[in-house]
Structures are given as C-alpha cells and as structure tokens.
Short mmCIF file of C-alpha atoms in Angstrom, two decimals:
data_model
loop_
_atom_site.label_atom_id
_atom_site.label_comp_id
_atom_site.label_asym_id
_atom_site.label_seq_id
_atom_site.Cartn_x
_atom_site.Cartn_y
_atom_site.Cartn_z
CA MET A 1 -45.07 44.08 62.99
CA THR A 2 -44.88 45.50 66.53
CA GLY A 3 -47.86 45.49 68.83
CA ASP A 4 -48.08 49.29 69.13
CA ILE A 5 -48.94 49.49 65.48
CA LEU A 6 -51.96 47.29 66.09
CA GLU A 7 -53.17 49.42 68.96
CA ARG A 8 -56.54 51.03 68.19
CA HIS A 9 -57.17 54.59 69.22
CA GLU A 10 -60.64 56.04 69.37
CA ARG A 11 -59.44 59.29 67.88
CA LEU A 12 -56.04 60.06 66.38
CA SER A 13 -53.91 62.65 68.17
CA TYR A 14 -51.62 64.94 66.17
CA ALA A 15 -49.70 66.33 69.09
CA ASP A 16 -46.00 65.54 69.41
CA LYS A 17 -45.86 63.16 66.47
CA ILE A 18 -43.40 62.26 63.69
CA ILE A 19 -45.32 61.77 60.50
CA MET A 20 -44.65 60.33 57.01
CA ALA A 21 -45.93 63.01 54.60
CA PRO A 22 -48.17 62.32 51.63
CA MET A 23 -45.92 61.55 48.66
CA VAL A 24 -47.08 60.83 45.11
CA ARG A 25 -46.48 57.15 44.21
CA ILE A 26 -44.39 56.70 47.36
CA GLY A 27 -47.11 56.60 50.03
CA THR A 28 -48.48 53.23 49.04
CA LEU A 29 -49.09 50.43 51.54
CA PRO A 30 -45.64 48.76 51.67
CA MET A 31 -43.84 52.09 52.33
CA ARG A 32 -46.41 53.17 54.88
CA LEU A 33 -46.01 49.92 56.82
CA LEU A 34 -42.22 50.17 56.63
CA ALA A 35 -42.37 53.70 58.05
CA LEU A 36 -44.48 52.44 60.93
CA GLU A 37 -42.06 49.59 61.57
CA TYR A 38 -39.20 52.10 61.76
CA GLY A 39 -41.04 54.33 64.21
CA ALA A 40 -43.26 56.82 62.42
CA ASP A 41 -46.34 57.73 64.48
CA ILE A 42 -48.68 58.54 61.65
CA VAL A 43 -48.51 57.81 57.89
CA TYR A 44 -50.27 59.65 55.10
CA THR A 45 -51.37 58.09 51.80
CA GLU A 46 -50.37 59.64 48.57
CA GLU A 47 -52.97 62.17 47.39
CA LEU A 48 -56.03 60.32 46.02
CA ILE A 49 -58.33 62.23 43.76
CA ASP A 50 -62.02 62.19 44.82
CA TRP A 51 -63.50 61.16 41.49
CA LYS A 52 -61.15 58.14 41.27
CA LEU A 53 -62.35 56.86 44.61
CA LEU A 54 -65.93 57.54 43.59
CA ARG A 55 -65.62 55.07 40.73
CA SER A 56 -64.10 52.39 42.96
CA THR A 57 -65.59 49.40 44.72
CA ARG A 58 -64.56 48.32 48.18
CA LYS A 59 -63.40 44.72 48.52
CA VAL A 60 -62.15 42.69 51.44
CA ASN A 61 -59.07 40.80 50.24
CA ASP A 62 -59.07 37.58 52.28
CA VAL A 63 -55.71 36.45 50.81
CA LEU A 64 -53.67 39.56 51.46
CA LYS A 65 -55.72 40.49 54.57
CA THR A 66 -56.29 43.96 53.16
CA ILE A 67 -59.14 46.28 52.16
CA ASP A 68 -58.87 47.18 48.50
CA TYR A 69 -60.59 50.01 46.65
CA ILE A 70 -60.64 48.79 43.10
CA ASP A 71 -61.26 50.87 39.94
CA LYS A 72 -64.42 49.44 38.37
CA THR A 73 -63.23 50.32 34.87
CA ASP A 74 -59.91 48.48 34.76
CA GLY A 75 -59.39 46.59 38.03
CA THR A 76 -56.41 48.67 39.22
CA ILE A 77 -55.94 49.26 42.93
CA ILE A 78 -56.67 52.83 43.81
CA PHE A 79 -56.18 52.40 47.54
CA ARG A 80 -55.05 49.36 49.52
CA THR A 81 -54.88 49.38 53.29
CA SER A 82 -54.21 46.87 56.07
CA PRO A 83 -55.70 46.60 59.56
CA LEU A 84 -52.08 46.89 60.74
CA GLU A 85 -52.21 50.61 59.98
CA ARG A 86 -55.89 51.21 60.72
CA SER A 87 -55.24 53.51 63.68
CA LYS A 88 -52.26 55.29 62.07
CA VAL A 89 -53.17 56.01 58.43
CA VAL A 90 -54.53 59.28 57.13
CA LEU A 91 -55.98 59.36 53.63
CA GLN A 92 -55.12 62.56 51.80
CA LEU A 93 -57.84 63.60 49.42
CA GLY A 94 -57.57 65.87 46.36
CA THR A 95 -60.83 67.63 45.93
CA SER A 96 -62.46 70.89 44.90
CA ASP A 97 -66.04 70.12 46.00
CA ALA A 98 -67.39 69.78 49.51
CA LYS A 99 -70.23 67.46 48.70
CA ARG A 100 -68.06 65.14 46.62
CA ALA A 101 -65.35 65.16 49.28
CA LEU A 102 -67.83 64.10 51.97
CA THR A 103 -69.24 61.29 49.77
CA VAL A 104 -65.76 59.88 49.24
CA ALA A 105 -64.72 60.34 52.85
CA LYS A 106 -67.78 58.40 54.01
CA LEU A 107 -66.74 55.54 51.72
CA VAL A 108 -63.38 55.11 53.47
CA GLU A 109 -64.31 56.37 56.97
CA ASN A 110 -64.21 52.98 58.65
CA ASP A 111 -60.88 52.02 57.06
CA VAL A 112 -58.65 54.97 58.00
CA ALA A 113 -57.82 56.99 61.05
CA GLY A 114 -58.26 60.41 59.49
CA ILE A 115 -58.91 62.45 56.32
CA ASP A 116 -56.61 65.18 55.08
CA ILE A 117 -57.39 67.72 52.36
CA ASN A 118 -54.50 68.71 50.10
CA MET A 119 -54.53 72.52 49.89
CA GLY A 120 -50.84 72.99 49.03
CA CYS A 121 -49.93 71.02 45.93
CA PRO A 122 -48.63 73.46 43.26
CA LYS A 123 -48.79 70.92 40.39
CA LYS A 124 -50.60 72.08 37.27
CA PHE A 125 -53.01 69.13 37.34
CA SER A 126 -54.21 70.03 40.84
CA ILE A 127 -54.51 73.72 40.20
CA LEU A 128 -56.41 73.36 36.92
CA GLY A 129 -58.85 71.05 38.75
CA GLY A 130 -59.39 73.66 41.46
CA MET A 131 -57.58 71.47 43.98
CA GLY A 132 -54.33 71.77 45.95
CA ALA A 133 -52.79 75.23 46.04
CA ALA A 134 -55.77 76.61 44.08
CA LEU A 135 -57.78 76.39 47.28
CA LEU A 136 -55.32 78.78 49.01
CA LYS A 137 -56.77 81.55 46.80
CA GLN A 138 -60.35 80.60 47.77
CA PRO A 139 -60.36 80.51 51.56
CA GLU A 140 -64.15 80.51 51.84
CA LYS A 141 -64.36 77.47 49.58
CA ALA A 142 -61.50 75.74 51.40
CA ALA A 143 -63.18 76.37 54.77
CA GLY A 144 -66.51 75.13 53.38
CA ILE A 145 -64.98 71.83 52.38
CA LEU A 146 -63.38 71.30 55.78
CA LYS A 147 -66.51 72.29 57.67
CA THR A 148 -68.59 69.86 55.63
CA LEU A 149 -66.15 67.04 56.45
CA VAL A 150 -65.85 67.91 60.12
CA ASP A 151 -69.63 67.97 60.52
CA GLY A 152 -70.17 64.76 58.54
CA LEU A 153 -67.41 62.44 59.77
CA SER A 154 -66.62 60.61 62.97
CA ILE A 155 -62.84 60.66 62.31
CA PRO A 156 -60.45 63.64 62.50
CA VAL A 157 -60.10 65.99 59.54
CA THR A 158 -56.95 67.95 58.76
CA CYS A 159 -55.53 69.94 55.84
CA LYS A 160 -52.11 70.64 54.43
CA VAL A 161 -51.26 74.12 53.18
CA ARG A 162 -48.35 76.26 52.06
CA VAL A 163 -47.41 79.67 53.37
CA PHE A 164 -47.69 83.09 51.68
CA GLU A 165 -44.96 85.71 51.37
CA ASP A 166 -46.99 87.78 53.82
CA VAL A 167 -46.76 86.11 57.24
CA GLU A 168 -49.96 87.78 58.50
CA LYS A 169 -51.84 86.49 55.53
CA SER A 170 -50.61 83.00 56.31
CA ILE A 171 -51.75 83.29 59.92
CA GLU A 172 -55.16 84.62 58.80
CA LEU A 173 -55.69 81.69 56.47
CA CYS A 174 -54.63 79.08 59.07
CA LYS A 175 -56.96 80.59 61.69
CA LYS A 176 -59.84 80.58 59.29
CA LEU A 177 -59.30 76.93 58.42
CA ALA A 178 -58.80 76.01 62.09
CA ALA A 179 -62.17 77.61 62.92
CA THR A 180 -63.91 74.87 60.99
CA GLY A 181 -63.11 72.38 63.72
CA ILE A 182 -60.25 70.48 62.09
CA SER A 183 -57.98 68.54 64.38
CA ALA A 184 -54.63 69.87 63.07
CA ILE A 185 -53.12 71.75 60.18
CA ALA A 186 -49.89 70.83 58.36
CA VAL A 187 -47.97 73.82 56.99
CA HIS A 188 -45.21 73.50 54.37
CA GLY A 189 -42.78 76.37 54.88
CA ARG A 190 -42.55 77.41 51.23
CA THR A 191 -44.94 79.32 48.98
CA PRO A 192 -46.68 77.56 46.11
CA ASP A 193 -44.13 79.15 43.74
CA GLU A 194 -41.09 77.93 45.70
CA ARG A 195 -39.31 74.62 45.22
CA PRO A 196 -37.06 72.37 47.37
CA GLN A 197 -33.94 74.41 46.57
CA HIS A 198 -35.53 77.45 48.29
CA ARG A 199 -35.06 77.98 51.99
CA ASN A 200 -37.87 76.65 54.19
CA ARG A 201 -39.47 79.49 56.16
CA ASN A 202 -38.96 78.05 59.60
CA GLU A 203 -39.56 81.43 61.31
CA THR A 204 -42.87 81.77 59.56
CA LEU A 205 -43.85 78.31 60.83
CA LYS A 206 -42.83 79.36 64.31
CA THR A 207 -45.00 82.47 64.17
CA ILE A 208 -47.96 80.50 62.84
CA CYS A 209 -47.66 77.84 65.51
CA ALA A 210 -47.56 80.47 68.29
CA SER A 211 -50.82 81.92 66.94
CA MET A 212 -52.83 78.68 66.75
CA ASP A 213 -54.95 76.77 69.24
CA ILE A 214 -54.70 73.43 67.37
CA PRO A 215 -51.62 71.25 66.59
CA VAL A 216 -49.49 72.65 63.78
CA ILE A 217 -47.45 70.09 61.81
CA ALA A 218 -44.22 71.48 60.36
CA ASN A 219 -43.30 70.36 56.86
CA GLY A 220 -40.65 71.25 54.27
CA GLY A 221 -37.48 70.56 56.32
CA SER A 222 -36.11 67.52 54.51
CA LYS A 223 -33.21 69.54 53.15
CA GLU A 224 -32.01 69.94 56.76
CA ILE A 225 -32.89 66.41 57.93
CA GLU A 226 -30.23 63.72 57.43
CA LYS A 227 -30.63 61.78 60.72
CA TYR A 228 -33.20 61.24 63.47
CA LYS A 229 -31.91 64.01 65.75
CA ASP A 230 -32.32 66.51 62.87
CA ILE A 231 -36.10 65.81 63.08
CA LEU A 232 -36.07 66.91 66.71
CA GLN A 233 -34.03 70.01 65.82
CA PHE A 234 -36.47 70.90 63.03
CA LYS A 235 -39.35 70.57 65.53
CA LYS A 236 -37.49 72.85 67.95
CA ASP A 237 -36.62 75.42 65.24
CA THR A 238 -40.22 75.71 64.10
CA GLY A 239 -41.85 75.46 67.52
CA CYS A 240 -44.52 73.21 65.97
CA SER A 241 -46.42 70.43 67.68
CA SER A 242 -45.32 67.73 65.24
CA VAL A 243 -43.07 67.12 62.21
CA MET A 244 -44.00 65.82 58.78
CA ILE A 245 -41.25 64.30 56.64
CA ALA A 246 -41.34 63.73 52.88
CA ARG A 247 -38.11 63.50 50.89
CA ALA A 248 -35.85 62.36 53.75
CA ALA A 249 -38.27 59.43 54.29
CA GLU A 250 -38.45 58.76 50.57
CA TRP A 251 -34.67 58.44 50.37
CA ASN A 252 -34.26 56.28 53.44
CA CYS A 253 -37.34 55.29 55.39
CA SER A 254 -35.27 54.34 58.42
CA ILE A 255 -34.98 58.11 59.13
CA PHE A 256 -37.83 57.37 61.59
CA ARG A 257 -35.60 55.10 63.69
CA SER A 258 -34.45 56.73 66.95
CA ALA A 259 -31.57 54.23 66.95
CA GLY A 260 -30.24 55.65 63.66
CA LEU A 261 -30.24 55.09 59.90
CA LEU A 262 -29.93 51.64 58.35
CA PRO A 263 -27.92 50.84 55.21
CA ILE A 264 -30.10 51.33 52.12
CA ASP A 265 -29.67 47.68 51.03
CA GLU A 266 -31.25 46.62 54.30
CA VAL A 267 -34.04 49.14 53.81
CA ILE A 268 -34.67 47.96 50.27
CA LYS A 269 -34.84 44.29 51.37
CA SER A 270 -37.34 45.16 54.11
CA TYR A 271 -39.37 47.20 51.63
CA LEU A 272 -39.33 44.38 49.05
CA LYS A 273 -40.59 41.87 51.60
CA LEU A 274 -43.62 44.06 52.22
CA ALA A 275 -44.04 44.63 48.45
CA CYS A 276 -44.24 40.86 47.98
CA ASP A 277 -46.50 40.39 51.00
CA TYR A 278 -49.00 42.88 49.59
CA ASP A 279 -48.69 42.17 45.87
CA ASN A 280 -47.45 45.69 45.15
CA SER A 281 -47.30 46.53 41.44
CA PRO A 282 -43.87 46.16 39.82
CA SER A 283 -43.93 49.68 38.45
CA ASN A 284 -44.71 51.28 41.81
CA THR A 285 -42.13 49.08 43.56
CA LYS A 286 -39.51 50.08 41.02
CA TYR A 287 -40.33 53.74 41.37
CA CYS A 288 -39.99 53.64 45.18
CA ILE A 289 -36.61 51.85 44.95
CA GLN A 290 -35.36 54.31 42.35
CA ASN A 291 -35.98 57.08 44.83
CA ILE A 292 -33.96 55.22 47.44
CA LEU A 293 -31.06 54.51 45.07
CA ARG A 294 -30.98 57.98 43.53
CA GLU A 295 -27.41 58.45 42.17
CA LEU A 296 -26.61 54.79 42.77
CA GLN A 297 -28.73 53.97 39.74
CA GLU A 298 -25.51 54.68 37.81
CA THR A 299 -23.69 51.81 39.53
CA PRO A 300 -23.51 48.30 37.98
CA LEU A 301 -26.26 47.14 40.37
CA GLY A 302 -28.33 50.20 39.68
CA LYS A 303 -28.12 49.68 35.90
CA ARG A 304 -29.22 46.06 36.29
CA PHE A 305 -32.07 47.25 38.43
CA LEU A 306 -33.24 49.75 35.76
CA ASP A 307 -33.47 46.84 33.29
CA THR A 308 -35.94 44.94 35.53
CA GLN A 309 -39.62 44.69 34.63
CA THR A 310 -41.17 42.26 37.10
CA LEU A 311 -41.29 42.16 40.88
CA GLU A 312 -39.39 38.84 40.81
CA GLN A 313 -36.63 40.37 38.73
CA ILE A 314 -36.27 43.22 41.17
CA CYS A 315 -36.23 40.85 44.14
CA GLU A 316 -33.49 38.70 42.54
CA LEU A 317 -31.09 41.60 42.72
CA TRP A 318 -31.41 41.69 46.53
CA ASP A 319 -31.47 37.90 47.05
CA MET A 320 -35.24 37.95 47.58
CA GLY A 321 -36.20 35.97 44.50
CA ASP A 322 -37.11 32.81 46.37
CA TYR A 323 -39.30 34.76 48.80
CA CYS A 324 -41.11 36.51 45.91
CA ARG A 325 -41.76 33.23 44.13
CA ALA A 326 -42.97 31.57 47.31
CA LYS A 327 -45.47 34.37 48.02
CA ALA A 328 -46.73 34.26 44.43
CA LYS A 329 -47.21 30.51 44.65
CA GLU A 330 -48.98 30.89 48.00
CA PHE A 331 -51.37 33.56 46.59
CA SER A 332 -52.09 31.49 43.47
CA SER A 333 -52.88 28.42 45.59
CA LEU A 334 -55.45 30.47 47.49
CA GLY A 335 -57.14 31.61 44.27
CA TYR A 336 -55.79 35.16 44.29
CA THR A 337 -55.72 36.68 40.81
CA GLY A 338 -54.79 40.25 41.59
CA ARG A 339 -55.75 42.82 38.99
CA PHE A 340 -57.36 40.06 36.90
CA ASP A 341 -60.38 39.84 39.21
CA VAL A 342 -62.07 42.67 37.34
CA VAL A 343 -65.28 41.79 35.41
CA PRO A 344 -68.01 43.91 33.79
CA GLU A 345 -70.73 45.19 36.08
CA ARG A 346 -73.26 42.76 34.58
CA LEU A 347 -71.20 39.79 35.75
CA SER A 348 -69.84 41.21 38.98
CA GLN A 349 -73.41 41.31 40.35
CA LEU A 350 -73.68 37.55 39.87
CA GLY A 351 -70.71 36.64 42.09
CA GLY A 352 -67.65 34.51 41.26
CA GLY A 353 -69.11 31.05 40.57
CA ALA A 354 -72.29 32.34 38.86
CA ALA A 355 -70.30 34.72 36.72
CA LYS A 356 -67.98 31.93 35.53
CA ARG A 357 -70.99 29.72 34.62
CA LYS A 358 -72.66 32.59 32.79
CA LEU A 359 -69.45 33.25 30.90
CA GLU A 360 -69.07 29.56 29.89
CA GLU A 361 -72.73 29.51 28.85
CA GLU A 362 -72.25 32.55 26.57
CA ALA A 363 -68.99 31.14 25.14
CA GLY A 364 -70.73 28.16 23.57
CA ASP A 365 -68.22 26.16 21.56
CA VAL A 366 -65.23 28.27 22.65
CA LEU A 367 -62.54 26.48 24.67
CA LEU A 368 -61.97 28.68 27.69
CA MET A 369 -58.97 28.64 30.03
CA ARG A 370 -57.95 30.76 33.02
CA CYS A 371 -54.96 32.23 31.16
CA LYS A 372 -53.79 35.78 31.84
CA PHE A 373 -51.50 37.80 29.64
CA ILE A 374 -48.60 39.40 31.54
CA ARG A 375 -46.71 41.74 29.23
CA ASN A 376 -43.51 41.58 31.29
CA SER A 377 -43.23 37.84 30.65
CA TYR A 378 -42.40 38.49 27.01
CA PRO A 379 -39.07 40.33 26.40
CA ASP A 380 -39.64 41.08 22.70
CA ASP A 381 -42.41 41.19 20.06
CA GLN A 382 -41.38 37.83 18.57
CA SER A 383 -42.07 36.09 21.85
CA LEU A 384 -45.58 37.48 22.25
CA PRO A 385 -48.39 34.84 22.12
CA LYS A 386 -49.89 36.26 18.93
CA SER A 387 -46.47 36.12 17.20
CA GLN A 388 -45.91 32.56 18.42
CA LEU A 389 -49.40 31.50 17.20
CA ASN A 390 -48.82 33.05 13.77
CA LYS A 391 -45.50 31.17 13.52
CA TRP A 392 -47.21 27.86 14.44
CA THR A 393 -49.92 28.25 11.75
CA ARG A 394 -47.33 29.10 9.11
CA GLU A 395 -45.12 26.15 9.97
CA ASN A 396 -48.16 23.82 9.97
CA ARG A 397 -49.63 25.32 6.81
CA LYS A 398 -52.80 26.48 8.50
CA LYS A 399 -54.83 29.61 7.90
CA LEU A 400 -53.60 32.55 9.96
CA PRO A 401 -55.54 33.08 13.23
CA SER A 402 -58.55 35.41 13.20
CA TYR A 403 -59.70 37.40 16.26
CA THR A 404 -63.04 38.79 17.42
CA SER A 405 -63.42 40.85 20.55
CA ILE A 406 -66.12 41.52 23.14
CA ASN A 407 -66.35 44.96 24.82
CA GLU A 408 -68.31 45.56 28.02
CA ASP A 409 -67.85 48.48 30.46
CA LYS A 410 -64.52 49.39 28.79
CA LEU A 411 -63.24 45.83 29.40
CA PHE A 412 -62.32 43.35 26.65
CA ARG A 413 -62.28 39.64 25.98
CA ALA A 414 -61.17 38.04 22.69
CA ILE A 415 -61.80 34.81 20.79
CA VAL A 416 -59.24 33.42 18.33
CA VAL A 417 -60.08 30.92 15.65
CA VAL A 418 -57.27 28.51 14.71
CA ASP A 419 -57.80 25.60 12.29
CA GLY A 420 -61.54 25.83 12.75
CA LYS A 421 -61.46 25.79 16.56
CA LYS A 422 -62.19 28.69 18.93
CA TYR A 423 -60.13 29.66 22.00
CA GLY A 424 -60.50 32.37 24.61
CA SER A 425 -59.43 33.45 28.09
CA THR A 426 -61.94 33.90 30.94
CA PHE A 427 -60.10 37.12 31.98
CA TRP A 428 -61.25 40.56 30.98
CA GLU A 429 -58.54 43.04 29.97
CA LYS A 430 -58.47 46.83 29.76
CA SER A 431 -57.30 46.81 26.16
CA LYS A 432 -58.37 44.89 23.05
CA LYS A 433 -54.70 44.11 22.23
CA TRP A 434 -54.09 42.46 25.59
CA ALA A 435 -57.32 40.48 25.32
CA GLU A 436 -56.17 39.12 21.94
CA GLN A 437 -52.82 38.13 23.41
CA GLY A 438 -54.69 36.27 26.21
CA ALA A 439 -56.79 34.37 23.64
CA ALA A 440 -53.64 33.50 21.69
CA LEU A 441 -52.05 32.19 24.90
CA VAL A 442 -55.02 29.83 25.36
CA GLY A 443 -54.63 28.64 21.77
CA LEU A 444 -50.90 27.93 22.25
CA CYS A 445 -51.63 25.98 25.39
CA ALA A 446 -54.46 23.95 23.86
CA LEU A 447 -52.40 23.15 20.79
CA GLY A 448 -49.51 21.99 22.92
CA VAL A 449 -47.09 24.69 21.70
CA ILE A 450 -46.73 25.90 25.31
CA ASP A 451 -46.78 23.50 28.21
CA GLU A 452 -49.43 24.16 30.95
CA ALA A 453 -46.79 23.63 33.67
CA THR A 454 -44.66 26.46 32.16
CA LEU A 455 -47.63 28.80 32.15
CA THR A 456 -48.44 27.89 35.77
CA ASN A 457 -44.88 28.52 36.92
CA ASP A 458 -44.81 31.87 35.09
CA GLY A 459 -48.10 32.91 36.70
CA ASN A 460 -49.94 32.98 33.36
CA LEU A 461 -52.21 30.02 34.07
CA LEU A 462 -54.32 29.87 37.19
CA SER A 463 -55.96 26.85 38.70
#
C-alpha cells in the first residue's frame, strides 16, 4: 500500500478528486483498498442502513488490523474498515431520521473521513423506508438531516442526489441542501425514474455546478467512461469539481490508473489477495468477481467459477489457493474465529476467557469442543455431520442421536446425545439447524469417525 494512502488529512477535500462511488455489495473493504491502490482519491462505502449500524458493536480486530462493526444478533460484519483508508473513506448512510442519523454517525465518526447521506437511490426498499430518492420529495426533511449532521459532527458531511426533469428545480434543491453547510454534493445526472440506458444529463450537471458555491461531484457517466482519459473528459463536459465513478470501477477497478487499464485477470488476483487479507466473505467476493467477469461467466473458466462456494475454491482458479490457505492458517494460529466470535449479550459482557468458563460450567457433563459448522465444506446432504452421525449409529446398532437446543438473543447452541453421552460445540449459531450440525460434528470427532487433523485443516476445528 502506497504511503499517500496512509497520509492523514485533518479534513477531507472534495475538490478536483476522482472518487469510487457507493455501490451495493461492491464497496466493501477489499474493493475500496484496491481502488485506492489504483489511484482513486476518495472511496465511498456501500449504503449502510442506520438501524443496522445501531444494532452493531464496534470491535478492534487485532488479527486483521481492522475496525469491525459487528451485528449483535448474528455476528455478521456490517462495516469493516482499515486504518489504511482512514483519511479517504466516506461512509454512505441510508436514513430517514435526523436524530437516528446523528447517533449512527457519532458511532463511526472516528473511523471514517466523512459521512454521506443517500438521497438518490430509487430502489423500492429505500423509498418505502423514506430514504434515498424519497428525500428528494421532502427537501425540508432532507435539509434537516444534513443540518443536524453538520452541526453535530467534526468530519465533513455530503449528500448524493439525482436531478429532476426541471433544471431550475434541481438547482433550487441543490442550493437548499448546500445551505446546510455540507462540504460537497454529488449529483447523478439522471432522474429517479431513469436507468443506465438513459442518457446522462451532462448539461444539467454543468448548469448546477455553475450555480453552486461548494464542490459538485458529477456522477452517472460510466456509460461514457472506458479508460482513464474518459474520466477527465467527463469532468470537462460537466464542468464539475470532481468525478464519481460506479459501474466503470465495478467492471475494472484499474480504471483509476492514470497509466491505463490492467487485464481483468490481474485485477481479480489483486482483489483476491485483499479478500484473503481481510477475510472477506465468500459470497461477497464471488459477487464482486461476477461483476468483473460479466459476459465471461459463460466461458469455461467462468462456469467453473460459478460452481465455487468457498474463498479457497475461488482463489484456486486464479492460482491463489496457496495464499488463501496460508492466510487462513495464519489467522487461525492467532485465534481469529471470524463470524464465530458472536455470543449472547449475557456472555459477551464477561469477556473471552470468563465467557468460556461460564459456558463450560453450565454445560456440566457435556463434552465441548471448539468446532464450527461451515456449510460450504459439505457438498451434499449425505455428507452433512448429522447425516454422517445417523449413519454411524445405524451401522453400530445404536439409538439414533437426539438433539436439544439452547436459544439466547436469537443465537443457538445444541447438544446431541449419542450412546448415552452428550456432545456440543462452544460456538453459537444464528440458526437451530446449524447449531445441531455443529454438535453432530463434535460427536463425530469424539467418536473417531472424523479425524481432528482433518477438521483443523478444513478450518472446522479451532485450537
């Protein structure tokens, strides 16, 4: 990572910048860091809904060297950021309430360079929740949200809007929002009803920019942007201070390189390295690569890629399997358990060691192991731990396993009884079914049906 990415600025400037736009499921940490490596000046997160962040807990991840905002209910990562992007990352917030928006923004204020309010998303989910483009029809409310944030935060506040058919109405809205004290405004040159196939209203953007006293960030030009110099042309055509790029960056993140585009295989390998470095979820990693491959998903390599389920399987296709396994082994040796760190509120307040002792105390005569059930490790139903345990009991003429479950704070643990003995995993799962599979896995290991070394190599058994 280059030194300029590490440089800390007291206050982010939005003038004369090339920016990676907020993109759903694309704007996660690995892609943001890749965009910065390739030359982006500022990167936006995907839109994060306020109430999701409100139910999260902030955790310093000493293994990954990140700050994680973790969903208290299921342990999933809502937002992960690295100090490497601290002075360059803007968190885009989906909200319809000024007070709630400020509460959330204060939570993340020290971990990001700025806050942006999404006022342009035309998706049904956003509009029904009073967010996104719904705020364009409520300018007083939109301005109130921005004013509350500007007055309550020490970092810059921006918003992203779409234009109206009426140019003067667009200018009026932008001026009203600018009057709240925001640092910049991003304007997508299409109306909420228009889609990518419609022409971006570059002349409207130019007129808006000429009317404003704050930086205007032009957005919506990806259809015209195929190489770096097209970014500069789009900036010239719109007359805007800066340019924000979405789909062109999604398809090939090296669009930010002034030296020119890189082959997509090289981009994918660079992206996968970051996905491994930051334990990115397989599903999100796969989604991002699908958007890079696009029509190449129909090639032999693309079809093999579509069949992958794990991060390791994806990496193997680009000769990154050894790197993926090495990182996983490194993380495991340092005690990193990823999404499996989640525990009910009652135990989380005790801390790691105390929580484990409390769990063992409550378990009584149950044999506990640090086994975790990873669905992608089992290609079919017959290979699932419960199926294997049922097969073992039948072959050994034992009574079929029986399961009991424990439910706390929407999290589950299970205990399985096999031949009069009880087995369970120390990990809490977000579903009863997965908890039972984890307990069955412990039973198989204790009975010698599955070797502990195999589980450790597969990442199912932690030291």
